[in-house]
Coordinates of C-alpha atoms and ligand atoms in Angstrom, one line a residue:
Chain A
M37 CA -7.9 65.9 15.7
D38 CA -10.4 63.8 15.0
Y39 CA -8.6 64.8 11.5
F40 CA -5.6 63.2 12.3
A41 CA -7.2 60.1 14.6
Q42 CA -8.1 59.2 11.2
Q43 CA -5.1 60.3 9.5
L44 CA -3.7 57.6 12.1
I45 CA -5.4 54.8 11.3
N46 CA -5.0 55.1 7.4
G47 CA -1.2 55.2 7.9
L48 CA -1.3 52.5 11.1
T49 CA -3.7 50.6 7.9
L50 CA -0.9 50.9 5.7
G51 CA 2.4 51.5 7.2
S52 CA 1.2 47.4 8.2
I53 CA 0.8 46.6 5.0
Y54 CA 4.7 47.4 4.1
G55 CA 5.7 46.8 7.4
L56 CA 5.0 42.6 6.6
I57 CA 6.5 43.3 3.1
A58 CA 9.7 45.3 5.0
I59 CA 10.7 41.8 6.8
G60 CA 11.2 39.7 3.8
Y61 CA 13.8 42.4 1.9
T62 CA 15.7 42.2 5.4
M63 CA 15.5 39.3 6.4
V64 CA 17.3 37.7 3.1
Y65 CA 19.3 40.4 3.0
G66 CA 20.1 39.8 7.1
I67 CA 20.9 36.1 5.7
V68 CA 22.6 36.0 2.2
G69 CA 23.2 40.0 2.5
M70 CA 21.6 40.9 -1.7
I71 CA 18.8 43.3 -1.8
N72 CA 15.9 40.6 -3.4
F73 CA 14.6 43.1 -6.0
A74 CA 12.2 40.5 -6.5
H75 CA 10.3 40.3 -4.1
G76 CA 7.7 43.4 -4.6
E77 CA 6.8 40.9 -7.5
V78 CA 6.2 37.9 -4.4
F79 CA 4.1 39.7 -3.1
M80 CA 2.1 41.1 -7.0
I81 CA 2.0 37.9 -7.5
G82 CA 0.5 36.9 -3.2
A83 CA -2.3 39.4 -4.6
F84 CA -2.9 37.7 -7.7
I85 CA -2.2 34.2 -6.4
A86 CA -5.4 35.5 -2.8
L87 CA -7.7 36.9 -5.9
I88 CA -7.9 33.5 -8.0
A89 CA -7.7 32.5 -4.8
V90 CA -11.1 34.1 -3.0
L91 CA -12.7 34.1 -6.1
S92 CA -12.0 30.6 -7.0
L93 CA -13.8 29.9 -3.4
F94 CA -16.5 32.1 -4.2
A95 CA -17.4 30.2 -7.2
L96 CA -17.8 27.0 -5.3
G97 CA -20.2 28.0 -3.1
V98 CA -17.5 29.4 -0.5
T99 CA -20.0 32.7 0.8
A100 CA -19.0 33.0 4.3
V101 CA -16.7 35.7 3.5
P102 CA -14.2 35.5 6.4
L103 CA -14.2 31.6 5.5
A104 CA -13.1 32.1 1.8
L105 CA -10.6 34.9 3.2
L106 CA -8.5 32.4 5.8
L107 CA -8.5 29.5 3.4
A108 CA -7.3 32.8 0.8
L109 CA -4.6 33.3 3.2
V110 CA -3.3 30.2 3.7
I111 CA -3.8 29.7 0.3
A112 CA -1.4 32.9 -0.6
M113 CA 0.6 32.0 2.0
A114 CA 1.0 27.9 0.8
L115 CA 1.7 29.0 -2.7
T116 CA 3.9 32.1 -2.6
G117 CA 6.7 30.8 0.1
L118 CA 6.2 28.1 -3.1
W119 CA 7.8 31.3 -5.4
G120 CA 10.3 32.3 -3.0
W121 CA 11.8 28.5 -2.2
A122 CA 11.3 28.5 -6.0
I123 CA 13.1 32.0 -7.0
E124 CA 15.7 31.5 -4.4
R125 CA 16.6 27.8 -6.1
L126 CA 16.7 28.7 -9.7
A127 CA 18.5 32.0 -9.7
Y128 CA 19.6 32.5 -7.0
R129 CA 21.8 29.9 -4.6
P130 CA 23.5 29.3 -8.3
L131 CA 25.5 32.5 -7.8
R132 CA 25.9 32.9 -3.9
N133 CA 29.5 32.7 -4.5
S134 CA 30.4 34.3 -7.6
F135 CA 30.8 38.5 -7.5
R136 CA 28.9 41.0 -5.5
L137 CA 27.0 42.7 -7.4
A138 CA 25.6 39.3 -10.1
P139 CA 23.0 38.1 -7.6
L140 CA 22.0 41.4 -7.8
I141 CA 21.6 41.9 -11.4
T142 CA 19.8 38.9 -11.6
A143 CA 17.3 39.8 -8.7
I144 CA 15.8 43.0 -11.0
G145 CA 16.4 40.3 -14.3
M146 CA 14.0 37.9 -11.5
S147 CA 11.5 41.1 -11.0
I148 CA 11.1 42.0 -14.7
A149 CA 10.0 38.5 -15.7
L150 CA 7.8 37.9 -12.8
Q151 CA 6.3 41.0 -14.1
T152 CA 6.1 40.2 -17.7
F153 CA 5.0 36.4 -17.2
V154 CA 1.6 38.2 -14.6
A155 CA 0.9 41.1 -17.6
L156 CA 1.5 37.6 -19.6
T157 CA -0.9 34.8 -18.2
Q158 CA -3.3 37.8 -16.2
G159 CA -3.5 40.6 -19.3
A160 CA -2.5 43.6 -18.0
R161 CA -5.4 45.8 -17.4
S162 CA -6.2 45.8 -13.4
K163 CA -8.5 43.3 -11.0
P164 CA -10.9 44.5 -9.6
L165 CA -12.0 42.8 -5.8
P166 CA -15.7 44.0 -5.3
P167 CA -16.0 44.2 -1.6
V168 CA -16.1 41.4 0.6
I169 CA -16.2 43.4 4.0
R170 CA -17.9 46.4 4.3
G171 CA -18.9 48.9 6.9
G172 CA -17.3 50.0 10.9
F173 CA -17.3 52.1 13.4
T174 CA -18.0 55.6 13.7
L175 CA -15.9 56.6 16.2
S176 CA -16.7 60.1 17.1
E177 CA -19.3 63.1 15.1
G178 CA -19.2 66.3 15.2
N179 CA -17.2 69.5 14.1
G180 CA -18.5 68.3 9.8
F181 CA -16.0 65.7 9.9
A182 CA -16.9 61.3 11.5
V183 CA -13.5 59.4 12.2
S184 CA -13.9 55.8 11.1
L185 CA -12.3 52.3 11.8
S186 CA -13.5 50.0 8.8
Y187 CA -13.3 46.4 10.5
M188 CA -11.2 45.7 6.7
Q189 CA -8.8 48.2 9.0
I190 CA -9.8 46.3 12.1
L191 CA -9.4 43.3 10.6
I192 CA -5.4 44.5 8.4
I193 CA -3.8 46.1 12.4
V194 CA -4.8 43.1 14.0
T195 CA -4.1 40.3 11.5
T196 CA -0.9 42.0 10.4
V197 CA -0.3 42.4 15.4
V198 CA -1.0 38.8 15.3
V199 CA 0.9 37.1 12.2
M200 CA 4.1 39.4 13.9
A201 CA 3.3 38.3 17.0
A202 CA 3.9 34.7 15.6
F203 CA 6.4 35.6 13.4
S204 CA 9.0 37.3 16.5
Y205 CA 7.6 34.1 18.3
L206 CA 9.4 31.9 15.4
I207 CA 12.2 33.9 15.5
N208 CA 13.7 34.5 18.9
S209 CA 12.5 31.4 20.4
T210 CA 12.3 28.0 18.4
S211 CA 15.7 26.2 17.4
L212 CA 14.4 27.3 14.2
G213 CA 15.0 30.5 14.7
R214 CA 17.5 29.7 15.9
A215 CA 19.1 28.6 13.3
Q216 CA 18.0 31.2 10.8
R217 CA 19.9 33.7 13.0
A218 CA 23.1 31.2 13.4
C219 CA 23.0 31.3 10.1
E220 CA 23.0 34.6 9.6
Q221 CA 25.3 35.7 12.1
D222 CA 28.5 32.8 10.8
R223 CA 27.5 30.5 8.7
K224 CA 30.3 28.6 8.9
M225 CA 30.5 28.7 12.9
A226 CA 26.3 27.1 11.9
A227 CA 26.9 24.4 9.7
L228 CA 30.0 22.6 12.4
C229 CA 27.2 23.4 14.6
G230 CA 25.1 20.8 12.4
V231 CA 22.7 23.6 10.5
N232 CA 21.7 23.3 7.3
V233 CA 22.7 25.9 6.0
D234 CA 20.9 25.8 2.2
R235 CA 17.9 24.9 3.8
T236 CA 17.6 27.7 5.9
I237 CA 18.4 29.9 3.8
S238 CA 15.7 28.1 0.7
L239 CA 13.2 28.7 4.6
T240 CA 14.2 32.4 5.1
F241 CA 13.3 33.2 1.0
V242 CA 9.4 31.3 2.4
I243 CA 8.7 32.8 5.7
G244 CA 9.4 35.5 3.4
A245 CA 7.3 35.7 0.4
A246 CA 4.4 34.0 2.8
L247 CA 4.4 37.9 4.8
A248 CA 4.6 38.7 1.6
A249 CA 0.8 37.4 1.1
V250 CA -0.1 37.9 4.1
A251 CA 0.1 41.9 2.6
G252 CA -1.1 41.6 -0.6
L253 CA -4.3 39.5 0.2
M254 CA -5.0 42.2 2.7
F255 CA -3.9 44.7 -0.1
L256 CA -6.7 43.1 -3.1
A257 CA -9.2 43.6 0.3
Y258 CA -7.8 46.7 1.0
Y259 CA -8.4 49.0 -2.6
G260 CA -10.6 46.0 -4.1
V261 CA -8.1 46.3 -7.4
I262 CA -4.0 44.4 -8.6
D263 CA -2.3 44.6 -11.9
F264 CA 1.0 43.3 -12.3
F265 CA 2.4 46.6 -11.4
V266 CA 1.2 47.1 -7.8
G267 CA 4.3 45.1 -6.3
F268 CA 6.6 47.2 -7.6
V269 CA 5.8 50.6 -5.8
A270 CA 4.8 48.8 -2.4
G271 CA 8.7 46.8 -3.0
I272 CA 10.0 49.7 -3.4
K273 CA 8.3 51.7 -1.0
A274 CA 8.9 48.6 1.4
F275 CA 12.4 47.8 0.3
T276 CA 12.5 52.2 2.0
A277 CA 11.0 51.1 5.5
A278 CA 14.4 48.2 5.7
V279 CA 16.0 50.9 4.9
L280 CA 14.4 53.2 7.5
G281 CA 14.0 50.6 9.8
G282 CA 18.3 49.6 9.9
I283 CA 17.5 46.4 7.3
G284 CA 18.9 43.3 8.9
S285 CA 16.8 44.5 12.0
L286 CA 13.2 42.7 12.8
P287 CA 11.8 44.7 14.6
G288 CA 13.5 47.3 12.2
A289 CA 10.9 46.6 9.6
M290 CA 8.6 46.7 11.2
L291 CA 9.0 49.9 12.7
G292 CA 10.0 51.2 9.1
G293 CA 7.5 49.3 7.4
L294 CA 4.6 51.7 10.3
L295 CA 6.5 55.3 9.8
I296 CA 6.5 55.0 6.2
G297 CA 2.6 53.9 6.0
L298 CA 1.9 56.8 9.0
I299 CA 4.3 59.7 6.6
E300 CA 3.0 58.7 3.4
V301 CA -0.8 59.0 4.7
F302 CA 0.5 62.2 7.3
W303 CA 1.8 64.1 4.5
A304 CA -1.3 63.6 2.1
G305 CA -4.3 64.3 4.7
Y306 CA -1.2 67.7 5.7
F307 CA 0.3 68.4 2.1
T308 CA 0.0 67.5 -0.9
A309 CA -0.4 63.7 -2.1
Q310 CA 1.3 63.9 -5.6
Y311 CA 4.6 64.5 -2.6
K312 CA 3.7 61.7 -0.3
D313 CA 6.8 59.5 -1.8
V314 CA 8.9 62.4 -1.7
A315 CA 8.4 63.1 1.4
A316 CA 9.4 59.8 2.6
F317 CA 12.1 59.8 0.8
S318 CA 13.3 63.0 2.0
I319 CA 13.2 61.3 5.6
L320 CA 14.7 58.1 4.4
A321 CA 17.4 60.1 3.1
I322 CA 17.6 63.0 6.3
V323 CA 18.1 60.0 8.8
L324 CA 20.4 57.9 6.8
I325 CA 22.9 60.6 7.2
F326 CA 22.1 61.2 10.8
M327 CA 21.5 57.3 11.3
P328 CA 23.9 55.4 8.6
S329 CA 22.5 52.3 9.3
G330 CA 19.2 53.0 10.1
L331 CA 16.7 54.2 12.8
L332 CA 17.7 50.2 14.4
G333 CA 20.0 48.7 13.0
R334 CA 23.6 48.1 13.8
P335 CA 26.7 49.4 12.6
E336 CA 28.3 48.4 10.0
V337 CA 31.5 47.9 12.1
E338 CA 30.5 45.9 15.1
K339 CA 29.6 43.1 12.7
V340 CA 33.0 40.5 13.8
Chain B
M660 CA 41.9 0.2 19.5
K661 CA 38.7 1.0 17.3
P662 CA 40.1 3.5 15.0
L663 CA 37.6 7.0 15.1
L664 CA 38.9 9.3 12.1
T665 CA 41.0 7.4 9.2
V666 CA 42.9 10.3 6.7
R667 CA 45.1 9.0 3.7
G668 CA 46.5 10.6 1.6
V669 CA 44.4 14.2 1.5
E670 CA 45.0 16.9 -0.5
T671 CA 43.6 20.2 0.3
Y672 CA 44.0 23.3 -2.2
Y673 CA 43.1 27.3 -1.5
G674 CA 42.7 28.1 -5.3
A675 CA 46.1 26.3 -7.1
I676 CA 47.4 26.5 -3.9
R677 CA 48.3 23.1 -2.6
A678 CA 47.8 23.7 1.3
L679 CA 47.7 20.2 2.2
K680 CA 50.1 17.6 0.6
G681 CA 49.2 14.4 1.3
V682 CA 48.3 13.4 4.9
D683 CA 47.8 10.9 6.7
I684 CA 45.9 10.8 9.9
D685 CA 45.3 8.4 12.6
V686 CA 42.9 9.3 15.8
F687 CA 42.3 6.0 17.8
E688 CA 39.1 5.9 20.3
G689 CA 40.1 6.9 23.8
E690 CA 43.3 8.4 23.2
I691 CA 44.1 12.2 23.5
V692 CA 45.5 13.3 19.5
T693 CA 48.0 16.5 19.0
M694 CA 49.2 18.1 15.5
I695 CA 51.7 20.5 15.9
G696 CA 53.7 23.3 13.5
S697 CA 54.2 26.6 13.0
N698 CA 51.9 30.0 11.3
G699 CA 50.8 28.5 8.4
A700 CA 51.5 25.1 8.2
G701 CA 48.0 23.9 7.0
K702 CA 47.1 22.6 11.0
T703 CA 43.6 24.0 10.3
T704 CA 42.9 23.3 6.8
L705 CA 43.3 20.2 7.4
M706 CA 40.8 20.4 10.6
N707 CA 38.5 22.1 8.3
T708 CA 39.1 19.7 5.5
V709 CA 37.7 16.5 8.1
C710 CA 34.4 19.1 8.6
G711 CA 34.4 18.7 4.9
D712 CA 35.1 22.9 4.5
P713 CA 37.1 23.2 2.2
R714 CA 36.8 20.2 0.7
A715 CA 39.4 17.6 0.7
R716 CA 40.6 17.6 -3.7
S717 CA 41.1 13.5 -3.4
G718 CA 42.8 11.3 -1.2
R719 CA 39.6 9.7 2.2
I720 CA 38.3 10.7 5.2
V721 CA 36.8 7.8 7.1
F722 CA 34.9 8.5 10.6
D723 CA 33.8 5.3 12.6
G724 CA 33.1 2.9 9.4
R725 CA 31.6 6.0 7.4
D726 CA 33.8 7.6 4.6
I727 CA 33.0 11.3 5.3
T728 CA 34.9 12.6 2.2
A729 CA 32.1 14.2 -0.1
M730 CA 29.8 14.9 2.1
P731 CA 28.5 18.4 3.7
T732 CA 29.7 19.7 6.3
H733 CA 26.7 19.8 8.5
E734 CA 25.5 15.5 7.7
I735 CA 29.8 15.3 8.9
M736 CA 29.0 16.5 11.8
R737 CA 25.2 14.9 13.0
L738 CA 27.4 11.7 12.9
S739 CA 28.8 14.0 15.6
I740 CA 32.1 15.2 15.4
A741 CA 32.1 18.9 17.7
Q742 CA 34.7 21.4 16.5
S743 CA 36.3 24.0 19.0
P744 CA 37.3 26.3 16.0
E745 CA 40.5 28.5 15.1
G746 CA 38.9 32.7 16.7
R747 CA 35.9 30.5 19.0
R748 CA 33.3 31.9 16.8
I749 CA 31.3 32.7 18.8
F750 CA 28.0 34.1 17.2
P751 CA 28.1 37.1 18.9
R752 CA 24.4 38.4 18.6
M753 CA 23.1 34.9 21.3
T754 CA 23.2 34.9 24.0
V755 CA 25.6 32.0 25.8
Y756 CA 22.2 30.5 26.9
E757 CA 21.8 30.5 23.2
N758 CA 25.5 29.9 21.4
L759 CA 24.9 26.7 23.7
L760 CA 21.9 25.1 23.0
M761 CA 23.5 26.1 19.6
G762 CA 25.7 23.3 20.1
A763 CA 23.6 20.9 21.4
L764 CA 21.4 20.5 17.8
L765 CA 24.5 17.9 17.6
G766 CA 23.6 16.1 21.1
P767 CA 20.2 14.1 21.8
G768 CA 19.2 16.8 21.6
D769 CA 15.3 16.6 24.1
D770 CA 14.5 19.0 27.3
A771 CA 16.5 16.6 30.0
S772 CA 20.0 15.7 28.1
I773 CA 20.5 19.3 27.0
K774 CA 20.0 19.8 31.3
E775 CA 21.8 17.7 32.5
D776 CA 25.0 18.8 29.4
L777 CA 24.2 22.6 30.3
A778 CA 24.5 21.1 33.6
T779 CA 28.5 19.5 33.3
V780 CA 29.3 22.7 31.2
F781 CA 28.1 24.9 33.9
G782 CA 30.0 23.1 36.8
L783 CA 33.3 23.5 34.4
F784 CA 33.3 26.5 33.8
P785 CA 31.1 28.7 36.1
V786 CA 32.1 31.6 34.7
L787 CA 29.8 30.7 32.0
E788 CA 26.9 30.0 34.1
R789 CA 26.9 33.6 35.6
R790 CA 27.2 34.9 32.1
Q791 CA 24.1 32.9 30.6
G792 CA 21.7 36.1 29.5
Q793 CA 25.4 37.9 27.8
R794 CA 25.9 39.1 24.5
G795 CA 28.6 36.2 23.2
G796 CA 30.5 39.0 21.0
T797 CA 30.5 40.3 24.7
L798 CA 32.7 38.4 26.5
S799 CA 36.8 38.2 27.2
G800 CA 38.7 36.9 25.7
G801 CA 39.1 33.8 27.6
E802 CA 35.4 33.4 28.1
Q803 CA 34.7 32.9 24.7
Q804 CA 36.7 29.6 24.4
M805 CA 35.6 27.9 27.5
L806 CA 32.1 29.1 25.5
A807 CA 33.4 28.1 21.7
I808 CA 34.6 24.8 24.6
G809 CA 30.8 24.5 26.4
R810 CA 29.1 24.5 23.6
A811 CA 31.7 21.9 21.1
L812 CA 31.0 19.9 24.7
M813 CA 27.1 20.5 24.4
G814 CA 26.5 17.8 20.8
R815 CA 28.2 14.7 23.4
P816 CA 30.6 14.6 20.6
K817 CA 32.9 11.0 19.8
L818 CA 35.4 13.4 18.2
L819 CA 36.2 16.6 20.2
L820 CA 38.5 19.0 18.0
L821 CA 40.1 21.7 19.0
D822 CA 42.4 24.0 17.3
E823 CA 44.2 26.5 18.9
P824 CA 41.8 26.5 22.6
S825 CA 44.5 28.4 23.8
L826 CA 46.1 31.4 21.4
G827 CA 46.0 34.9 23.7
L828 CA 45.0 33.0 27.4
A829 CA 46.5 33.4 30.7
P830 CA 48.7 30.4 32.1
L831 CA 46.5 29.9 34.6
I832 CA 43.5 29.9 32.1
V833 CA 45.7 27.3 29.6
R834 CA 45.9 25.4 32.7
Q835 CA 42.9 25.1 33.3
I836 CA 40.7 24.6 29.7
F837 CA 43.5 21.9 29.3
S838 CA 42.7 19.9 33.0
V839 CA 39.3 20.2 31.3
I840 CA 40.0 18.2 28.0
R841 CA 42.2 16.0 30.6
D842 CA 39.8 14.5 32.8
L843 CA 36.7 15.1 30.3
N844 CA 38.9 12.5 28.2
R845 CA 39.3 10.5 31.5
T846 CA 36.7 10.2 32.6
Q847 CA 34.3 9.6 29.6
G848 CA 36.6 8.4 27.6
L849 CA 36.0 11.5 24.7
T850 CA 38.2 11.3 21.8
V851 CA 40.5 15.2 21.3
F852 CA 42.1 16.3 17.8
L853 CA 43.8 19.3 19.0
V854 CA 45.9 21.2 17.5
E855 CA 48.6 23.3 19.0
Q856 CA 51.4 26.5 18.3
N857 CA 52.0 26.1 22.8
A858 CA 53.2 22.2 21.4
F859 CA 54.7 22.2 25.5
H860 CA 51.6 21.6 26.0
A861 CA 49.9 20.2 23.9
L862 CA 52.3 17.0 23.1
K863 CA 52.4 16.9 27.9
L864 CA 48.3 16.4 27.4
A865 CA 47.9 13.7 25.2
H866 CA 48.7 10.8 23.6
R867 CA 50.3 10.2 20.0
G868 CA 51.5 13.6 18.6
Y869 CA 52.3 14.9 14.7
V870 CA 54.5 17.3 13.6
M871 CA 53.1 19.8 10.2
V872 CA 55.1 20.7 7.7
N873 CA 54.2 23.1 5.1
G874 CA 50.9 20.8 4.5
Q875 CA 53.0 17.8 5.3
I876 CA 53.3 15.2 8.3
T877 CA 57.5 15.1 9.3
M878 CA 57.0 13.1 12.4
S879 CA 54.6 11.4 14.5
G880 CA 54.8 9.0 17.5
P881 CA 54.0 9.4 21.2
A882 CA 53.7 12.3 22.6
A883 CA 56.3 11.5 25.3
E884 CA 58.9 10.9 22.4
L885 CA 57.8 13.3 20.7
L886 CA 58.5 16.3 24.0
A887 CA 61.4 14.8 24.8
R888 CA 63.4 15.2 20.7
D889 CA 66.0 17.8 20.7
D890 CA 64.9 18.9 17.1
I891 CA 60.9 19.1 18.8
K892 CA 62.6 21.1 21.6
A893 CA 64.7 23.7 19.2
A894 CA 62.0 24.4 16.2
Y895 CA 58.3 24.5 18.8
L896 CA 59.5 24.4 22.2
E897 CA 61.9 27.7 22.8
G898 CA 61.0 30.1 24.9
G899 CA 57.9 28.1 25.5
V900 CA 58.7 26.4 28.6
H901 CA 56.8 27.5 31.1
A902 CA 54.8 25.7 33.0
Ligands
LIG933 N1 41.0 30.6 3.2 C1 42.1 30.3 1.9 N2 42.5 31.0 1.2 C2 43.4 31.2 0.9 N3 44.9 30.5 1.0 C3 44.3 30.1 3.0 C4 42.7 30.3 3.3 N4 43.3 29.5 4.2 C5 44.4 29.0 4.0 N5 45.4 29.4 3.4 C6 46.6 29.1 3.4 O1 46.8 27.9 3.7 C7 48.3 27.8 4.9 C8 48.1 27.3 5.7 O2 46.6 27.2 6.4 P1 45.8 26.6 8.0 O3 45.1 28.7 8.3 O4 45.6 25.8 7.6 O5 47.7 27.0 9.2 P2 48.2 26.7 10.4 O6 49.1 25.6 10.5 O7 46.6 26.5 11.0 O8 48.4 27.8 11.0 P3 48.0 28.6 12.3 O9 48.5 28.5 12.6 O10 49.0 30.4 11.9 O11 46.7 29.7 12.6 C9 49.1 28.7 5.0 O12 50.1 29.3 3.7 C10 46.9 29.9 4.2 O13 47.3 31.5 4.0
LIG934 MG1 45.6 27.5 12.5

């Protein structure tokens, strides 16, 4: 039981990170119908910007860890958002009306270009961040196994809940969110209602990138080390999460993220760590056989 | 009368196909103008060209004194043109209420005006009030048509573009919708450009009419005169006089 509780906590932590990245995949798919394969790299860039920001803030004498993390979060969200904006503007928008595979191929190219860019400018070796938040609670002890909940894990889960609540409010209850959903459902009609469709699409990339930056900072703080390749694996997991939850569905992305995180951690905890990725993908395959549009996705036919 | 919409020599292409072949249209403030024509004549294309999608390849479109020929769609609409488009295009996964709020983007935008306009629309189409929380995609065809018109009215447009509001509706509902349009025109001076297959009703409602054939205007004049012409009766009113 204790072991189970521990895996649950670890799984939720990892799932939070996947969920935040998955939202970016699902939102972009929803509004422009493409898989942004470079989104994993946007997450990686977010983590790098966060790392540089934290270290710079420490160097500048901002030694209060909560303040430094908060500032780094804001900086990473803003600058990564800018990257998201630029990627859409330069690489995807010119191809928006071309044949369907063009943006897909461009996204793969963009992904490689961003990895290479970071490897060249930051070096290929992994970059450590000294542990910034130590300690935690010991929830229960006994039978020789202690369940611990670190402050870091609490911070990650709480931040994710707050960010997702704010994000859901933005999408469901503000006129900006309504415009976003309108573009997703009928771009032409949205324009006829006076919505600036190009700007709304840009904004979608910016929001997705900013959420990926939140995940990037959390990943960095949790694992304490990043390199130019972290976006690849995390990106594929988050993409899997988005498909599992139902691509295009925002609650689906959050749910899918949590599930992938849990599956991975539980598999590694109870079976073997080597096969944790196989487990996640197998479950995805099984779900898709029985629910082709994912757990919370809507069937393709309903698309009017 | 002040010209509100002026279309001059407009040509629109779909690839190599010339769908509009030099169209001239005038809509003056306070008028109801209709355009009739058979399937594929180019009526929807004209309405959409006014809204900038597709764009006119040549010619000029002026709205309220401004050249809108090259403007992006959302900017044209923000000059206060609202369209209830062919096929209704209700946002299927938004509620009736949210669909109406989308229409309000073209209006003044403050809470008080939105509330007032909601009350007006619910007054015209009480069924929408009862279905406020229902998803647009699950409404019946007639309800969707009312919602499309209601959504357009939420923007307090200077010019209301209606593309076949009677399509697929029972005669009773058609009459109801047309009488709403007539009332708005009389009481508030709303200017309306109406595209219709249902030529009889449209010409009864409108002040002036145009006939489009194959991307060109072939006839125009006061609606009553067009309605009386034998060639129009033969071409567009056969079986249409059922009211
Ligand atoms: N997106 C498009 N691509 C290619 N051709 C098109 C497109 N839209 C319309 N057309 C063609 O342009 C012509 C005019 O079409 P339009 O929709 O304007 O006709 P309409 O008068 O509105 O007809 P209806 O009364 O059936 O709605 C038709 O021949 C149609 O096939
Ligand atoms: Mg038409």
